mmCIF file of C-alpha atoms and ligand atoms in Angstrom:
data_model
loop_
_atom_site.group_PDB
_atom_site.id
_atom_site.type_symbol
_atom_site.label_atom_id
_atom_site.label_comp_id
_atom_site.label_asym_id
_atom_site.label_seq_id
_atom_site.Cartn_x
_atom_site.Cartn_y
_atom_site.Cartn_z
ATOM 1 C CA MET A 1 -76.586 140.854 63.515
ATOM 2 C CA ILE A 2 -77.334 137.666 61.482
ATOM 3 C CA GLY A 3 -74.503 135.639 59.761
ATOM 4 C CA ARG A 4 -74.728 132.709 57.686
ATOM 5 C CA LEU A 5 -76.798 131.263 55.130
ATOM 6 C CA ASN A 6 -77.887 128.411 57.187
ATOM 7 C CA HIS A 7 -80.118 126.903 55.584
ATOM 8 C CA VAL A 8 -83.357 127.606 52.812
ATOM 9 C CA ALA A 9 -86.389 125.238 53.667
ATOM 10 C CA ILE A 10 -89.054 123.750 50.703
ATOM 11 C CA ALA A 11 -92.236 122.605 52.227
ATOM 12 C CA VAL A 12 -93.024 119.557 49.710
ATOM 13 C CA PRO A 13 -97.029 117.755 49.729
ATOM 14 C CA ASP A 14 -94.281 114.390 48.597
ATOM 15 C CA LEU A 15 -90.914 114.393 50.767
ATOM 16 C CA LYS A 16 -89.832 110.811 49.344
ATOM 17 C CA ALA A 17 -90.223 112.617 45.894
ATOM 18 C CA ALA A 18 -89.049 115.399 46.620
ATOM 19 C CA THR A 19 -85.548 113.564 47.849
ATOM 20 C CA ALA A 20 -85.227 111.954 44.736
ATOM 21 C CA ILE A 21 -85.433 115.115 42.662
ATOM 22 C CA TYR A 22 -82.531 116.116 45.355
ATOM 23 C CA ARG A 23 -80.731 112.175 45.245
ATOM 24 C CA ASP A 24 -81.185 110.923 42.031
ATOM 25 C CA THR A 25 -81.673 114.387 38.951
ATOM 26 C CA LEU A 26 -79.343 116.593 41.316
ATOM 27 C CA GLY A 27 -77.163 114.590 42.503
ATOM 28 C CA ALA A 28 -76.506 115.724 45.929
ATOM 29 C CA GLN A 29 -76.051 114.125 49.377
ATOM 30 C CA VAL A 30 -79.264 113.543 51.344
ATOM 31 C CA SER A 31 -79.668 112.826 55.210
ATOM 32 C CA GLU A 32 -82.808 110.357 56.564
ATOM 33 C CA GLU A 33 -86.452 110.967 57.001
ATOM 34 C CA VAL A 34 -86.383 112.437 60.595
ATOM 35 C CA ASP A 35 -89.628 113.583 63.036
ATOM 36 C CA GLN A 36 -89.863 116.569 64.702
ATOM 37 C CA PRO A 37 -92.733 116.056 65.900
ATOM 38 C CA GLU A 38 -92.346 118.988 68.173
ATOM 39 C CA HIS A 39 -92.776 121.296 64.761
ATOM 40 C CA GLY A 40 -94.893 119.556 63.178
ATOM 41 C CA VAL A 41 -93.312 118.174 59.963
ATOM 42 C CA THR A 42 -90.836 115.500 59.506
ATOM 43 C CA THR A 43 -87.746 116.792 57.993
ATOM 44 C CA VAL A 44 -84.562 115.831 55.700
ATOM 45 C CA PHE A 45 -81.524 117.547 55.144
ATOM 46 C CA ILE A 46 -79.057 117.828 51.651
ATOM 47 C CA GLU A 47 -75.868 119.663 52.827
ATOM 48 C CA LEU A 48 -74.477 121.678 50.229
ATOM 49 C CA PRO A 49 -70.760 123.301 50.434
ATOM 50 C CA ASN A 50 -72.224 126.547 51.265
ATOM 51 C CA THR A 51 -74.913 125.824 52.975
ATOM 52 C CA LYS A 52 -78.101 123.099 53.189
ATOM 53 C CA ILE A 53 -81.852 122.534 52.290
ATOM 54 C CA GLU A 54 -84.287 121.196 54.801
ATOM 55 C CA LEU A 55 -87.095 119.326 52.845
ATOM 56 C CA LEU A 56 -90.728 119.677 54.829
ATOM 57 C CA GLY A 57 -93.005 116.777 54.766
ATOM 58 C CA LEU A 58 -96.217 117.446 56.909
ATOM 59 C CA LEU A 59 -96.133 115.705 60.586
ATOM 60 C CA GLY A 60 -99.487 114.678 61.569
ATOM 61 C CA GLU A 61 -102.840 116.858 62.517
ATOM 62 C CA GLY A 62 -102.182 120.927 63.047
ATOM 63 C CA SER A 63 -99.136 120.488 60.898
ATOM 64 C CA PRO A 64 -97.497 124.196 60.635
ATOM 65 C CA ILE A 65 -96.094 123.809 56.755
ATOM 66 C CA ALA A 66 -100.579 122.672 56.207
ATOM 67 C CA SER A 67 -101.604 125.147 55.559
ATOM 68 C CA PHE A 68 -98.966 126.949 52.854
ATOM 69 C CA LEU A 69 -99.403 123.372 51.288
ATOM 70 C CA GLU A 70 -103.477 124.097 49.699
ATOM 71 C CA ARG A 71 -102.051 127.357 48.958
ATOM 72 C CA ASN A 72 -98.564 125.760 47.618
ATOM 73 C CA PRO A 73 -100.272 122.456 46.664
ATOM 74 C CA ASN A 74 -96.559 121.277 44.235
ATOM 75 C CA GLY A 75 -94.314 122.349 47.200
ATOM 76 C CA GLY A 76 -92.095 125.617 47.611
ATOM 77 C CA ILE A 77 -89.915 128.171 49.775
ATOM 78 C CA HIS A 78 -91.148 128.131 52.763
ATOM 79 C CA HIS A 79 -88.854 130.456 55.002
ATOM 80 C CA LEU A 80 -84.846 131.123 55.079
ATOM 81 C CA CYS A 81 -83.222 130.088 58.791
ATOM 82 C CA TYR A 82 -80.105 133.103 59.683
ATOM 83 C CA GLU A 83 -77.312 132.666 61.635
ATOM 84 C CA VAL A 84 -77.500 135.122 65.053
ATOM 85 C CA PRO A 85 -74.093 134.641 67.773
ATOM 86 C CA ASP A 86 -76.615 134.662 70.297
ATOM 87 C CA ILE A 87 -80.472 133.824 70.567
ATOM 88 C CA MET A 88 -81.979 136.034 72.821
ATOM 89 C CA GLU A 89 -80.418 139.105 72.101
ATOM 90 C CA ALA A 90 -81.625 139.033 68.640
ATOM 91 C CA ARG A 91 -84.991 138.514 69.910
ATOM 92 C CA ASP A 92 -84.727 141.749 72.498
ATOM 93 C CA ARG A 93 -83.358 143.846 69.496
ATOM 94 C CA LEU A 94 -85.842 142.569 67.144
ATOM 95 C CA VAL A 95 -89.323 143.007 69.670
ATOM 96 C CA ALA A 96 -87.725 146.793 70.422
ATOM 97 C CA LYS A 97 -87.339 147.829 66.801
ATOM 98 C CA GLY A 98 -91.351 145.896 66.464
ATOM 99 C CA ALA A 99 -90.660 142.404 65.118
ATOM 100 C CA ARG A 100 -93.039 140.017 65.429
ATOM 101 C CA VAL A 101 -92.181 136.333 66.761
ATOM 102 C CA LEU A 102 -94.294 133.689 66.035
ATOM 103 C CA GLY A 103 -95.890 131.172 68.901
ATOM 104 C CA LYS A 104 -95.141 132.365 72.414
ATOM 105 C CA GLY A 105 -92.127 134.086 71.234
ATOM 106 C CA ASP A 106 -89.132 132.416 73.420
ATOM 107 C CA PRO A 107 -86.500 130.069 71.499
ATOM 108 C CA LYS A 108 -87.300 126.407 70.148
ATOM 109 C CA ILE A 109 -85.519 123.477 69.914
ATOM 110 C CA GLY A 110 -84.950 122.884 65.835
ATOM 111 C CA ALA A 111 -84.070 120.270 64.437
ATOM 112 C CA HIS A 112 -80.670 120.395 63.957
ATOM 113 C CA GLY A 113 -80.372 120.562 68.823
ATOM 114 C CA LYS A 114 -80.515 124.730 69.005
ATOM 115 C CA PRO A 115 -82.442 127.216 69.688
ATOM 116 C CA VAL A 116 -84.639 128.433 66.678
ATOM 117 C CA LEU A 117 -87.369 131.440 67.039
ATOM 118 C CA PHE A 118 -89.648 132.294 63.851
ATOM 119 C CA LEU A 119 -90.259 135.739 63.039
ATOM 120 C CA HIS A 120 -93.450 137.156 60.875
ATOM 121 C CA PRO A 121 -92.752 137.121 57.233
ATOM 122 C CA LYS A 122 -95.367 140.514 56.941
ATOM 123 C CA ASP A 123 -92.553 142.012 59.161
ATOM 124 C CA PHE A 124 -89.604 140.728 57.055
ATOM 125 C CA CYS A 125 -90.172 141.137 52.926
ATOM 126 C CA GLY A 126 -92.670 138.826 52.969
ATOM 127 C CA THR A 127 -89.720 135.897 53.707
ATOM 128 C CA LEU A 128 -90.702 133.843 56.920
ATOM 129 C CA VAL A 129 -87.172 134.284 58.694
ATOM 130 C CA GLU A 130 -85.881 130.870 61.305
ATOM 131 C CA LEU A 131 -82.797 132.639 63.248
ATOM 132 C CA GLU A 132 -80.762 130.379 64.259
ATOM 133 C CA GLN A 133 -77.928 130.194 67.452
ATOM 134 C CA ALA A 134 -74.909 129.360 65.955
HETATM 135 CO CO1 LIG B 201 -85.768 125.515 59.247
#
């Protein structure tokens, strides 16, 4: 069911410092910062030949990455995003298998303008999984 690894998301306490590490130390192409108020984060995307890295910085009160950054003050891998051809079909199939979808269970429009869902890390090997309709 799942297809390509769309991105690996890394939550960071200082988005500008993290962007500089990827741009200046690792020599990657980095995007501008984009606020995602719907998701409580500011994102920077890094294009790699085979996938992307999504840097996540805090945006506003009650950001979903706030507690993660409390537990991981230096930042860390926050989620993996896999592509699926049909997000509603994927959701129904996963729910039928007992997986928990976070939030109300309906897709939101993600950072790339495509529908996304998040799956409970306890059901997926301790990893928060994002599904994005390709
Ligand atoms: Co993501």
